[in-house]
Short mmCIF file of C-alpha atoms and ligand atoms in Angstrom, two decimals:
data_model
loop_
_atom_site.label_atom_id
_atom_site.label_comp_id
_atom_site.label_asym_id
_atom_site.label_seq_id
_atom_site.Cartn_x
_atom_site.Cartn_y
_atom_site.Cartn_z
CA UNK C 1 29.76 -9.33 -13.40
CA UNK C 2 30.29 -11.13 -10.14
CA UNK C 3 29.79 -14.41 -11.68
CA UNK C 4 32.37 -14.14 -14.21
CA UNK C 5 35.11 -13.44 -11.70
CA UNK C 6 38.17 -16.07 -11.25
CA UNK C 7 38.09 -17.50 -7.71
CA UNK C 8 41.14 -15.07 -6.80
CA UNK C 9 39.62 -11.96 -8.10
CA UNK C 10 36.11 -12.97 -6.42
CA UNK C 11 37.89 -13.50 -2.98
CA UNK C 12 40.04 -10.01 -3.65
CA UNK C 13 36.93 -8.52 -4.56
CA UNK C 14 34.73 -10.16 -1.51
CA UNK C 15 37.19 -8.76 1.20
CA UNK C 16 37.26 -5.36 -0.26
CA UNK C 17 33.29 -5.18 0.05
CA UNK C 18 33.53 -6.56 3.14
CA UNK C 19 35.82 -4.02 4.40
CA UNK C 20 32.96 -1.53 3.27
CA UNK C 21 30.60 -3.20 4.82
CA UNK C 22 32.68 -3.50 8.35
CA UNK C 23 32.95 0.64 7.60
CA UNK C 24 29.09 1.31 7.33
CA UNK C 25 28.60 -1.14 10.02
CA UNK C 26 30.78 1.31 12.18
CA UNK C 27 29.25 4.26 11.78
CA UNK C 28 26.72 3.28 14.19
CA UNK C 29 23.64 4.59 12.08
CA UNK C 30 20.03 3.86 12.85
CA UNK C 31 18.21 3.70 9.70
CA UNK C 32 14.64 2.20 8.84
CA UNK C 33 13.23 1.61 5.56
CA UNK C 34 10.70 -1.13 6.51
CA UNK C 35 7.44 1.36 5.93
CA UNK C 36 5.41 3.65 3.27
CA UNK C 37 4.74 6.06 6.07
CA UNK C 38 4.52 10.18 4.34
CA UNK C 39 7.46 11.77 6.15
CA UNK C 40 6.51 14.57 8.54
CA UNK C 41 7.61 17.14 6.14
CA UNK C 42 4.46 15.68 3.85
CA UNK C 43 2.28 16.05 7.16
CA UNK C 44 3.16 19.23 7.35
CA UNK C 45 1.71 20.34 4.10
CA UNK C 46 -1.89 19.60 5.33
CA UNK C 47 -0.99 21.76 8.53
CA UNK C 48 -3.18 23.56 7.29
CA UNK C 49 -6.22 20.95 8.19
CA UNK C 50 -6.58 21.11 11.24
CA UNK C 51 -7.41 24.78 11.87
CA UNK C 52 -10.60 23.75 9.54
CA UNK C 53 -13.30 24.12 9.26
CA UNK C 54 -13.12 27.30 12.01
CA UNK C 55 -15.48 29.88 12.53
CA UNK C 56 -18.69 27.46 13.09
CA UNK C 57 -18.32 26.68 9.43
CA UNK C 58 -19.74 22.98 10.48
CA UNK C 59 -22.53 23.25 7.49
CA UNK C 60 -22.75 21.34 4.34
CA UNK C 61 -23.67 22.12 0.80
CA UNK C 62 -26.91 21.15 1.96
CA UNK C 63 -27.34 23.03 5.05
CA UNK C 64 -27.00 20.03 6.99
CA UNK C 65 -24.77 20.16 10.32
CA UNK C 66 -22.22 18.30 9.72
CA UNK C 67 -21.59 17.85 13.60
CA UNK C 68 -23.95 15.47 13.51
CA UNK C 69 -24.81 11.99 13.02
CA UNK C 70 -26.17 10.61 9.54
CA UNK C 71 -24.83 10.89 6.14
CA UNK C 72 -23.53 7.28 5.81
CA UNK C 73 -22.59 7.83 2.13
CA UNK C 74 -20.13 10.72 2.66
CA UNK C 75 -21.00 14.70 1.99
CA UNK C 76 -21.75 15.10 -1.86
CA UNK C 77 -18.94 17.53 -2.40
CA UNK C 78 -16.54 15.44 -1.11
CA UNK C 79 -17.66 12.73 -3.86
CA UNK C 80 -17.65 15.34 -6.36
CA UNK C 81 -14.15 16.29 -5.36
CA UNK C 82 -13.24 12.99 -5.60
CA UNK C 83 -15.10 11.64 -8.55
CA UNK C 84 -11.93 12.26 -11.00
CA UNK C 85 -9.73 10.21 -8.77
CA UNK C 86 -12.10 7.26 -8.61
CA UNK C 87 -13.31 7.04 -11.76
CA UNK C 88 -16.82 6.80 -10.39
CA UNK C 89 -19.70 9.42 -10.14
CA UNK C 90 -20.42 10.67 -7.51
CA UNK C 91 -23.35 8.64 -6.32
CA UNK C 92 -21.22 5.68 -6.86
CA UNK C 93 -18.82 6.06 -4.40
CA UNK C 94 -19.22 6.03 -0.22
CA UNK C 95 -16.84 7.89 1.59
CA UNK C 96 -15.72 6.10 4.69
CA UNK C 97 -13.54 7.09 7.47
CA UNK C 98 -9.47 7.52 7.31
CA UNK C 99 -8.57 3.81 6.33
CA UNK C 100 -9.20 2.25 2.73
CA UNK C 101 -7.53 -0.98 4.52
CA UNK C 102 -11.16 -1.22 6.77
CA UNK C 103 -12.98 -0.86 4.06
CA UNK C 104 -11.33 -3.60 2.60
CA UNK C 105 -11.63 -5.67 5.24
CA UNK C 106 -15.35 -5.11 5.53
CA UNK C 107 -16.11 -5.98 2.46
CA UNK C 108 -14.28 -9.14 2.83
CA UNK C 109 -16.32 -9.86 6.00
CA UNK C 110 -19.55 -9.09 4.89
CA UNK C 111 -18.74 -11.45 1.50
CA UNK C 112 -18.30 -13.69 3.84
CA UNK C 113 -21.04 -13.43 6.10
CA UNK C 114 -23.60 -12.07 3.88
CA UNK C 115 -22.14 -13.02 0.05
CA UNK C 116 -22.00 -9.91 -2.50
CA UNK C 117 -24.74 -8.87 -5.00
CA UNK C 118 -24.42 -11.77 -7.50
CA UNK C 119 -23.58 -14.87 -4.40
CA UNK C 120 -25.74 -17.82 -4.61
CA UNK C 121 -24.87 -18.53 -0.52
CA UNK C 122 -23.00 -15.92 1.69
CA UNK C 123 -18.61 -16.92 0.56
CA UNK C 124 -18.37 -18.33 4.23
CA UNK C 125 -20.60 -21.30 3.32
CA UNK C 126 -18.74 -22.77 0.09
CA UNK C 127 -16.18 -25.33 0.90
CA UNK C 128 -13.45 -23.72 0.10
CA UNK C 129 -12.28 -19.85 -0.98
CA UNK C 130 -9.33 -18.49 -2.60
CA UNK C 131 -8.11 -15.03 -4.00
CA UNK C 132 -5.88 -14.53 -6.49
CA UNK C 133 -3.09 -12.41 -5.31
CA UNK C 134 -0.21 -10.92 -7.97
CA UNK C 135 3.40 -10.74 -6.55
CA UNK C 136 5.16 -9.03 -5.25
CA UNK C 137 1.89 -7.38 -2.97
CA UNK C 138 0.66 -5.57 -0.37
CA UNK C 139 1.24 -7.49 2.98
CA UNK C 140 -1.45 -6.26 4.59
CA UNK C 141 -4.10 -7.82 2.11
CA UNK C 142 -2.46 -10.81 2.19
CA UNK C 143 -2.81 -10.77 6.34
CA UNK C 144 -6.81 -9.86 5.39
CA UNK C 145 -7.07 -13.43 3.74
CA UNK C 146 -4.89 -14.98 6.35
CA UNK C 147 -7.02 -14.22 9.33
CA UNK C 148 -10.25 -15.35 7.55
CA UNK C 149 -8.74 -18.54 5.96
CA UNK C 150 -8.83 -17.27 2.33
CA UNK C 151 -6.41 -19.48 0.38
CA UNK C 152 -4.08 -17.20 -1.50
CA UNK C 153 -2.77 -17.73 -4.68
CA UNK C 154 0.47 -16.29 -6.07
CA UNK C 155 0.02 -15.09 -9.88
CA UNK C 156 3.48 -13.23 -11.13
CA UNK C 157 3.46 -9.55 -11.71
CA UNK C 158 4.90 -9.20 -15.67
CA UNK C 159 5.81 -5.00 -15.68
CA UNK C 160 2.35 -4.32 -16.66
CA UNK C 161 0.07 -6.40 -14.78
CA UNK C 162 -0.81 -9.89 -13.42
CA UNK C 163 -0.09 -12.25 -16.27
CA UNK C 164 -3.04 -12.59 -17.41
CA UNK C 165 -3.23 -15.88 -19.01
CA UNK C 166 -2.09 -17.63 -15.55
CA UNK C 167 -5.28 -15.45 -13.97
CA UNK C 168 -7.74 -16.35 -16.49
CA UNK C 169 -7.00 -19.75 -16.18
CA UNK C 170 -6.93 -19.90 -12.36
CA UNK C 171 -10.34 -17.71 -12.75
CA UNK C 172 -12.09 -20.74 -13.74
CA UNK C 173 -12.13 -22.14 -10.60
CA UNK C 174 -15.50 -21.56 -8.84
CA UNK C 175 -13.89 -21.57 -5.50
CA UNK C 176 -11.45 -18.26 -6.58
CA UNK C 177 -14.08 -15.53 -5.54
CA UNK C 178 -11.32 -12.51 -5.70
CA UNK C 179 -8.41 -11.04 -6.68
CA UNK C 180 -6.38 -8.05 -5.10
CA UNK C 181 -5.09 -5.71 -7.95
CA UNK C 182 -3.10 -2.75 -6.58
CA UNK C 183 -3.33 -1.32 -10.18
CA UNK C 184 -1.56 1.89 -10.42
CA UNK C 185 2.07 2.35 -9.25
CA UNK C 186 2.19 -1.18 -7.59
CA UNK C 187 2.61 -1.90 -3.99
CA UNK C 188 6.10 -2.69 -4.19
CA UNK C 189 6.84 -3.00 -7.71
CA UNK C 190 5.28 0.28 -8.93
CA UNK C 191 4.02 -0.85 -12.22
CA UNK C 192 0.78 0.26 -13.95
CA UNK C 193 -1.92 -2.04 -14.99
CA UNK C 194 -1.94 -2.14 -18.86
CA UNK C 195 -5.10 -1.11 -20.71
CA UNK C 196 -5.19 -4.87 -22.28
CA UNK C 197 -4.66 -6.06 -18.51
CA UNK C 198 -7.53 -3.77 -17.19
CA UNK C 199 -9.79 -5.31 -20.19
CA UNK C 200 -8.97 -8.95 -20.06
CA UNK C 201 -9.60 -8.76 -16.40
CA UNK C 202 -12.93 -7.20 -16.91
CA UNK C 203 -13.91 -9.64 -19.52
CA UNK C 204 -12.72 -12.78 -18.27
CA UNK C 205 -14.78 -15.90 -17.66
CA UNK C 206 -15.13 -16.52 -13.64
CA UNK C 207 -16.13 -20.15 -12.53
CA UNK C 208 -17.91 -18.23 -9.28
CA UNK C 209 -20.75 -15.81 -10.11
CA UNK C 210 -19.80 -13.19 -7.29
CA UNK C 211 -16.09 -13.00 -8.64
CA UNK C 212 -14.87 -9.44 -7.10
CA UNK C 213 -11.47 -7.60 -8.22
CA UNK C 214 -10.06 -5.82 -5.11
CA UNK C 215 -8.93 -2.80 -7.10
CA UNK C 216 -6.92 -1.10 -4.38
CA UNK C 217 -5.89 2.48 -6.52
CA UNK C 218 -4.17 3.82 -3.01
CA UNK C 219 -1.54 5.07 -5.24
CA UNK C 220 -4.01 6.95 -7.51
CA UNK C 221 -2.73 10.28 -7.42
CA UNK C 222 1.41 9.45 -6.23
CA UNK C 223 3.69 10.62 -9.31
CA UNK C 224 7.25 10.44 -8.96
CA UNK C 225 7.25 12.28 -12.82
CA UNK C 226 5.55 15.19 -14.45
CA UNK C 227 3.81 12.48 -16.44
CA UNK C 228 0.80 11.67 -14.41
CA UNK C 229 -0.22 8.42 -15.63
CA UNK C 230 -3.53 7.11 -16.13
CA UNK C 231 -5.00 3.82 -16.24
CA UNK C 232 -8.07 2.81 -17.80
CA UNK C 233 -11.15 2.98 -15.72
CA UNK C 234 -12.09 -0.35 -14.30
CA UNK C 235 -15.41 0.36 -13.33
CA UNK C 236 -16.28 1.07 -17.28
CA UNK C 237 -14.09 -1.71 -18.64
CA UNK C 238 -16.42 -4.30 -16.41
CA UNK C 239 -19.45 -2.53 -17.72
CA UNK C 240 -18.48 -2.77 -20.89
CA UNK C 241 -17.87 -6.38 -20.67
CA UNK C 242 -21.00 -7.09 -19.12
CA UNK C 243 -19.78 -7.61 -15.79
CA UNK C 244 -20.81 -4.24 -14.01
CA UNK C 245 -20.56 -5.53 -10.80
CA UNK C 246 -17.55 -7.30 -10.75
CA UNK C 247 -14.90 -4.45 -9.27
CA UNK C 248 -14.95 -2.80 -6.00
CA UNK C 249 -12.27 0.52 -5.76
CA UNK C 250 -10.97 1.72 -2.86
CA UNK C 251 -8.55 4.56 -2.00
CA UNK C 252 -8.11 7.24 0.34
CA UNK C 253 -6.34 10.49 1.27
CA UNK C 254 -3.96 8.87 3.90
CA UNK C 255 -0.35 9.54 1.37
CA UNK C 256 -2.20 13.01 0.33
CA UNK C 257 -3.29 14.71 3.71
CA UNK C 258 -2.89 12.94 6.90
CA UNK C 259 -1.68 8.93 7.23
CA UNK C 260 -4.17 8.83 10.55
CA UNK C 261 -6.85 10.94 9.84
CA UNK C 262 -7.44 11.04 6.15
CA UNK C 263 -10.81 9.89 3.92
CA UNK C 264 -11.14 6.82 2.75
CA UNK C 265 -13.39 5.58 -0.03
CA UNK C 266 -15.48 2.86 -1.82
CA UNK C 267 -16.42 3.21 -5.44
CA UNK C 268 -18.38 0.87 -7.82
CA UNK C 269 -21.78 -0.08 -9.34
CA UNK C 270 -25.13 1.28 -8.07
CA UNK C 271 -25.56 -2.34 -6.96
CA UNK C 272 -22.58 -2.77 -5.09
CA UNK C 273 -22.81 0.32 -3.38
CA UNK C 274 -26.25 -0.13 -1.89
CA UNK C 275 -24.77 -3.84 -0.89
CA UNK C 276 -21.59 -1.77 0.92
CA UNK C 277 -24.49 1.01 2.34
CA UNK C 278 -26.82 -1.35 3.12
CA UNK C 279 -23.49 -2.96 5.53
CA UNK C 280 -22.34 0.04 6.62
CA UNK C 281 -25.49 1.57 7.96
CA UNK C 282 -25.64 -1.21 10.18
CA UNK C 283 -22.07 -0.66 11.78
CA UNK C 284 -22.13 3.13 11.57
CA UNK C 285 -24.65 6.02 12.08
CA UNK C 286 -22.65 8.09 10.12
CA UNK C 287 -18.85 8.70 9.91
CA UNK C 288 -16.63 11.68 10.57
CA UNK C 289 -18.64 14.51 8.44
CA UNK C 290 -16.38 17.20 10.05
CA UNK C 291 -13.45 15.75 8.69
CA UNK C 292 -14.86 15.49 5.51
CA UNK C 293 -16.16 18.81 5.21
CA UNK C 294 -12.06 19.91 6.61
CA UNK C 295 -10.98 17.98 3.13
CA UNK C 296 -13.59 19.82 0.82
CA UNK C 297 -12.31 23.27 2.67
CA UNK C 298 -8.55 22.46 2.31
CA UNK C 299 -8.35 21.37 -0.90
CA UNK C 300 -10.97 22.86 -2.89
CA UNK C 301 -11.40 21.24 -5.63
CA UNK C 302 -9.53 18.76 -8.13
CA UNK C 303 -6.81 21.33 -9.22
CA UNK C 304 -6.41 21.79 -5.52
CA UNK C 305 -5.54 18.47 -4.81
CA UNK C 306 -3.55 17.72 -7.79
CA UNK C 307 -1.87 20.52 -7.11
CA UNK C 308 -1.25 19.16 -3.41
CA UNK C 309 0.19 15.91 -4.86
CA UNK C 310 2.80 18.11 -6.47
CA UNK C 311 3.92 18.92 -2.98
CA UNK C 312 4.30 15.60 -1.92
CA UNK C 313 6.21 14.53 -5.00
CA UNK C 314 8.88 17.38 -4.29
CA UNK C 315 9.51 15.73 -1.21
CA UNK C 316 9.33 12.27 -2.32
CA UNK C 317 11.13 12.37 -5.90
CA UNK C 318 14.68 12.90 -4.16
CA UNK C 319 14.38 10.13 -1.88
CA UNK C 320 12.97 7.54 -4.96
CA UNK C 321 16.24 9.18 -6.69
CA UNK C 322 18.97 8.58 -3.85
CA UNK C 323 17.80 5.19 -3.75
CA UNK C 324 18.07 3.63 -7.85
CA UNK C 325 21.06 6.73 -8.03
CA UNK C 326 22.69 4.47 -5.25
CA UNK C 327 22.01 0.79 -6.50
CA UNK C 328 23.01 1.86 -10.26
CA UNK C 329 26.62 3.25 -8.64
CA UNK C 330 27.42 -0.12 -6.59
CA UNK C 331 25.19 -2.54 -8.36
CA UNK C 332 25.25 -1.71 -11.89
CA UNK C 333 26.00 -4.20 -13.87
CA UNK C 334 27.31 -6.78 -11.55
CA UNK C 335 24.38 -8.77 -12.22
CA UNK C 336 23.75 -9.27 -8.41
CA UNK C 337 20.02 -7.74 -8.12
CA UNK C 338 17.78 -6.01 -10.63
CA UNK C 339 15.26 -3.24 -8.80
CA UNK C 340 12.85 -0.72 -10.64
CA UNK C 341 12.97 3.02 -10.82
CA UNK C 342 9.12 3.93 -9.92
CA UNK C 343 7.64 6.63 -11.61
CA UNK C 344 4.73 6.40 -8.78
CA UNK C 345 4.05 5.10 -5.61
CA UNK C 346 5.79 4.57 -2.15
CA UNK C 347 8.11 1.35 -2.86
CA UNK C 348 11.12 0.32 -4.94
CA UNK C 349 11.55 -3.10 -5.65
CA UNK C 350 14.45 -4.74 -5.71
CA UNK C 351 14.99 -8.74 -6.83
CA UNK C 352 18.31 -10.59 -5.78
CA UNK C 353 19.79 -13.52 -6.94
CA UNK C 354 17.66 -16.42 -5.44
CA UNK C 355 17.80 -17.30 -2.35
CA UNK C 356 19.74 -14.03 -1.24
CA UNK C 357 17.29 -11.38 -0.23
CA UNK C 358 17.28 -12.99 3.90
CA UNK C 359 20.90 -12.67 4.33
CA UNK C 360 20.39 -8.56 2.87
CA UNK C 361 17.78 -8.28 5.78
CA UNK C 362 19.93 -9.73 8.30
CA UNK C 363 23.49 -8.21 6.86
CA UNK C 364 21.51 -4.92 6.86
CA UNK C 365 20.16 -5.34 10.42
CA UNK C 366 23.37 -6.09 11.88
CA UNK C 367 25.01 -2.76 10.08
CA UNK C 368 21.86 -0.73 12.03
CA UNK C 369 19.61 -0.68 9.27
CA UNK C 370 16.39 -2.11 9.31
CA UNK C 371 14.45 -3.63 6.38
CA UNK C 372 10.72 -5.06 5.60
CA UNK C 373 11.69 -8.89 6.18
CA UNK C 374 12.28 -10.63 3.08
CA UNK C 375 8.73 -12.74 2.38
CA UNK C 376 6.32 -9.94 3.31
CA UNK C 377 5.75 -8.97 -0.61
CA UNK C 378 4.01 -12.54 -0.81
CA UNK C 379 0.85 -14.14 0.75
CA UNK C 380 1.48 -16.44 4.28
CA UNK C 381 5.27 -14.01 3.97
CA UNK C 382 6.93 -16.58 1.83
CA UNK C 383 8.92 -15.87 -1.16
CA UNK C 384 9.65 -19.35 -2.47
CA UNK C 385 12.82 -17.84 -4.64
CA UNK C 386 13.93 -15.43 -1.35
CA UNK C 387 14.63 -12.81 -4.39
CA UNK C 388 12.07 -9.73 -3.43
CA UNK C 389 13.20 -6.80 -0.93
CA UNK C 390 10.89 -3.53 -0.51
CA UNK C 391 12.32 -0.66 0.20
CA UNK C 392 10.62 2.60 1.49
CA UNK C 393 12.34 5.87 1.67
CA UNK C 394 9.28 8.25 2.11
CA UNK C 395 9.82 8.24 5.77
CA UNK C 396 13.80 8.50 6.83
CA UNK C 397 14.51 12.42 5.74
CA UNK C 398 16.81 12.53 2.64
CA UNK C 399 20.25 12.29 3.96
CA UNK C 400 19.05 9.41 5.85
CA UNK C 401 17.82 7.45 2.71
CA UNK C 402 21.19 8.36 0.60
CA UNK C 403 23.22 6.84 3.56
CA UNK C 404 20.89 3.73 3.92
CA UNK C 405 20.34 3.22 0.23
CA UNK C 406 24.29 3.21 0.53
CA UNK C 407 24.42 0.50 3.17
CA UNK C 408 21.40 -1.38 1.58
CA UNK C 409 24.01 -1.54 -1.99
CA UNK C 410 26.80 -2.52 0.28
CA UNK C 411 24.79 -5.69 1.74
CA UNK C 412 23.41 -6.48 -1.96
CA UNK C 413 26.64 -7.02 -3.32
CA UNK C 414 27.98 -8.78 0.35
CA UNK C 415 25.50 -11.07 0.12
CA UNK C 416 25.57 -11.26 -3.81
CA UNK C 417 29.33 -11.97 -3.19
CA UNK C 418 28.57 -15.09 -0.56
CA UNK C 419 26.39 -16.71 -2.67
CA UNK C 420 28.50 -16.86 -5.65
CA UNK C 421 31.29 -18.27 -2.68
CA UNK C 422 29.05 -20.96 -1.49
N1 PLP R 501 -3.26 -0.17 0.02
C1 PLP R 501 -1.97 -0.19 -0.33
C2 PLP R 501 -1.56 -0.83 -1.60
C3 PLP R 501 -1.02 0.38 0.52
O1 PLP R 501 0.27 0.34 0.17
C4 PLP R 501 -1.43 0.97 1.73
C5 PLP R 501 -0.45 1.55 2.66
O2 PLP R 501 0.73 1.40 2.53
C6 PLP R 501 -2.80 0.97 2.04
C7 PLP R 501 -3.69 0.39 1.16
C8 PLP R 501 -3.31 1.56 3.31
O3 PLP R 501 -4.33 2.45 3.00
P1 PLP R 501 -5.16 3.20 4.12
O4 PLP R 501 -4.24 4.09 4.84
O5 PLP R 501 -6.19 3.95 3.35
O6 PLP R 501 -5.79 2.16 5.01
#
């Protein structure tokens, strides 16, 4: 353990990491881990895509041309195909165009603008709004809240879901009127939603009426294992618990075909939905049909696309591997930083010492490698304990994550090292 080091052995044991460090640096390498882009290798395995659908095959189930407009709910076999993944039948769920992110964001702004099924005034007229939002997140729903002056609310993360005591107490509050829940391989620290969790959030008392969980399941599909985990089905559990309207899902096929041109979707109760159609018709005449029918073509059917996400995890599981294989060899048990080993999802999470994770950023930046900035895992991109750093090694091909993950170790224990000097 660093800590327990005399002063002699810690300043031996400083300048030989910093002699490391001074070696990586030299290499000259560019590396990036900042984003949970797919790799072009995972592009390439829905190649196959964008030869479809060929042949004037441009007709639905339903005979319908699917060239043009209309159809603002999404082709029914593409919510069929999807209906597994969601949780959701079919005629609960609205298939939008490639981003789950604008969905989000609409539904945000209409809340706003127009309130949700359930709103005594549209969210936009009460004095004040605030989401509660478990941490580490997703930085881009915290930047949702930012831009329309939704006061955020840190809850901590506990290895299996927001703690839920701290949320059902904040709940009370009739100005909280959301939470974001990234429920299934967490956005960064990969954990999965506990069936308790999934139930005491269904079933807790909310001081506002219209009191929406943001269940964002983009990682619904994304093993790292051969166990594919499940999570209980959120839609149910609020039904169950007499709230039926109280979750709205989204996900979409941007980490399982193509990051820019991918489905996106909305799922929830029949009264939500014809809230999010009734929106939606008024902004759209009809989305990207062709690009549905493409999906339905390409994949098939639910085997199809499970069998797709086995691809993807071929590619991915290496990467996930070269990065905890990397931190265990220079970091284990030196009590400098504790990370997870993600059986799902895009991230791994990694908590420092406090107050260390912005000099790993900048040591790391200065060495060639760039990092998310330390902050973005929590709303306004301010970790009060500077502890949480996000890695993402779907992008950089695999010898490039085994040499960053390297460099990334090497600036943990640098910086681990300074602090314990200061
Ligand atoms: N939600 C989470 C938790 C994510 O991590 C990401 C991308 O990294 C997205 C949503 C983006 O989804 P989409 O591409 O469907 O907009």
């Amino acid at each position: 353990m660093i800590a327990d080091l005399s002063a002699s052995d810690l300043e031996a044991y400083g300048a030989r990491i910093r002699a490391d460090y001074d070696a990586f640096r030299a290499r000259g390498l560019k590396l990036d881990m900042t984003r949970g882009k797919p790799a072009p290798e995972q592009l390439d395995l829905a190649e196959g895509l964008l030869a479809l659908p060929g042949n004037r095959d441009h007709f639905t189930e339903a005979g319908d041309d699917a060239r043009n407009y209309g159809g603002v709910q999404g082709l029914p076999e593409v919510r069929k195909l999807f209906s597994g993944a969601l949780g959701a039948s079919p005629a609960n769920i609205v298939v939008g165009d490639n981003a789950s992110l604008a969905m989000m964001h609409d539904s945000i702004v209409w809340a706003l603008l127009k309130g949700v099924p359930g709103s005594e005034r549209p969210w936009s007229k009460e004095s004040e709004i605030a989401f509660l939002c478990p941490v580490p997140g997703y930085d881009r729903h915290f930047a949702i809240c930012e831009e329309y002056g939704v006061r955020m609310i840190p809850v901590p993360l506990t290895g299996h879901g927001p703690d839920m005591d701290k949320v059902e107490e904040l709940a009370r509050d009739p100005a909280v009127k959301g939470m974001w829940c990234v429920p299934k391989y967490s956005n960064p620290s990969a954990e999965l939603y506990s069936d308790e969790t999934i139930r005491r959030l269904a079933a807790m008392k909310t001081g506002a009426p219209d009191f929406r969980l943001f269940w964002d399941n983009a990682y619904v599909l994304h093993h790292l294992t051969e166990t594919r985990h499940e999570i209980l089905n959120v839609i149910d559990a609020c039904a169950a618990a007499g709230n039926p309207d109280r979750a709205f899902v989204f996900a979409s096929t941007s980490k399982m075909t193509l990051a820019g041109a991918g489905l996106a979707f909305f799922a929830s109760s029949e009264a939500n939905v014809k809230w999010y159609l009734a929106r939606a018709s008024k902004r759209t005449i009809g989305p990207d049909k062709l690009n549905q029918l493409r999906h339905v073509r390409f994949l098939k059917d639910e085997a199809g696309l499970l069998a797709h996400m086995d691809k993807h995890r071929a590619l991915l599981a290496p990467k996930f591997a070269a990065v905890t294989e990397a931190l265990e060899a220079r970091l284990g048990g030196q009590g400098a930083a504790s990370w997870i080993k993600p059986e799902g999802g895009y991230f791994v999470s990694v908590d420092m010492t406090t107050g260390s994770a912005s000099r790993v950023v900048t040591l790391a930046k200065e060495a060639g490698l760039l990092l998310t900035g330390a902050g973005a895992t929590w709303p306004y991109g301010k970790d009060p304990h500077d502890a949480n750093l996000r890695l993402a090694p779907s992008f950089p091909s695999l010898s490039d994550v085994k040499a960053a993950s390297e460099g990334i170790a090497i600036c943990m224990l640098l910086a681990a090292v300074e602090a314990e000097q200061a």
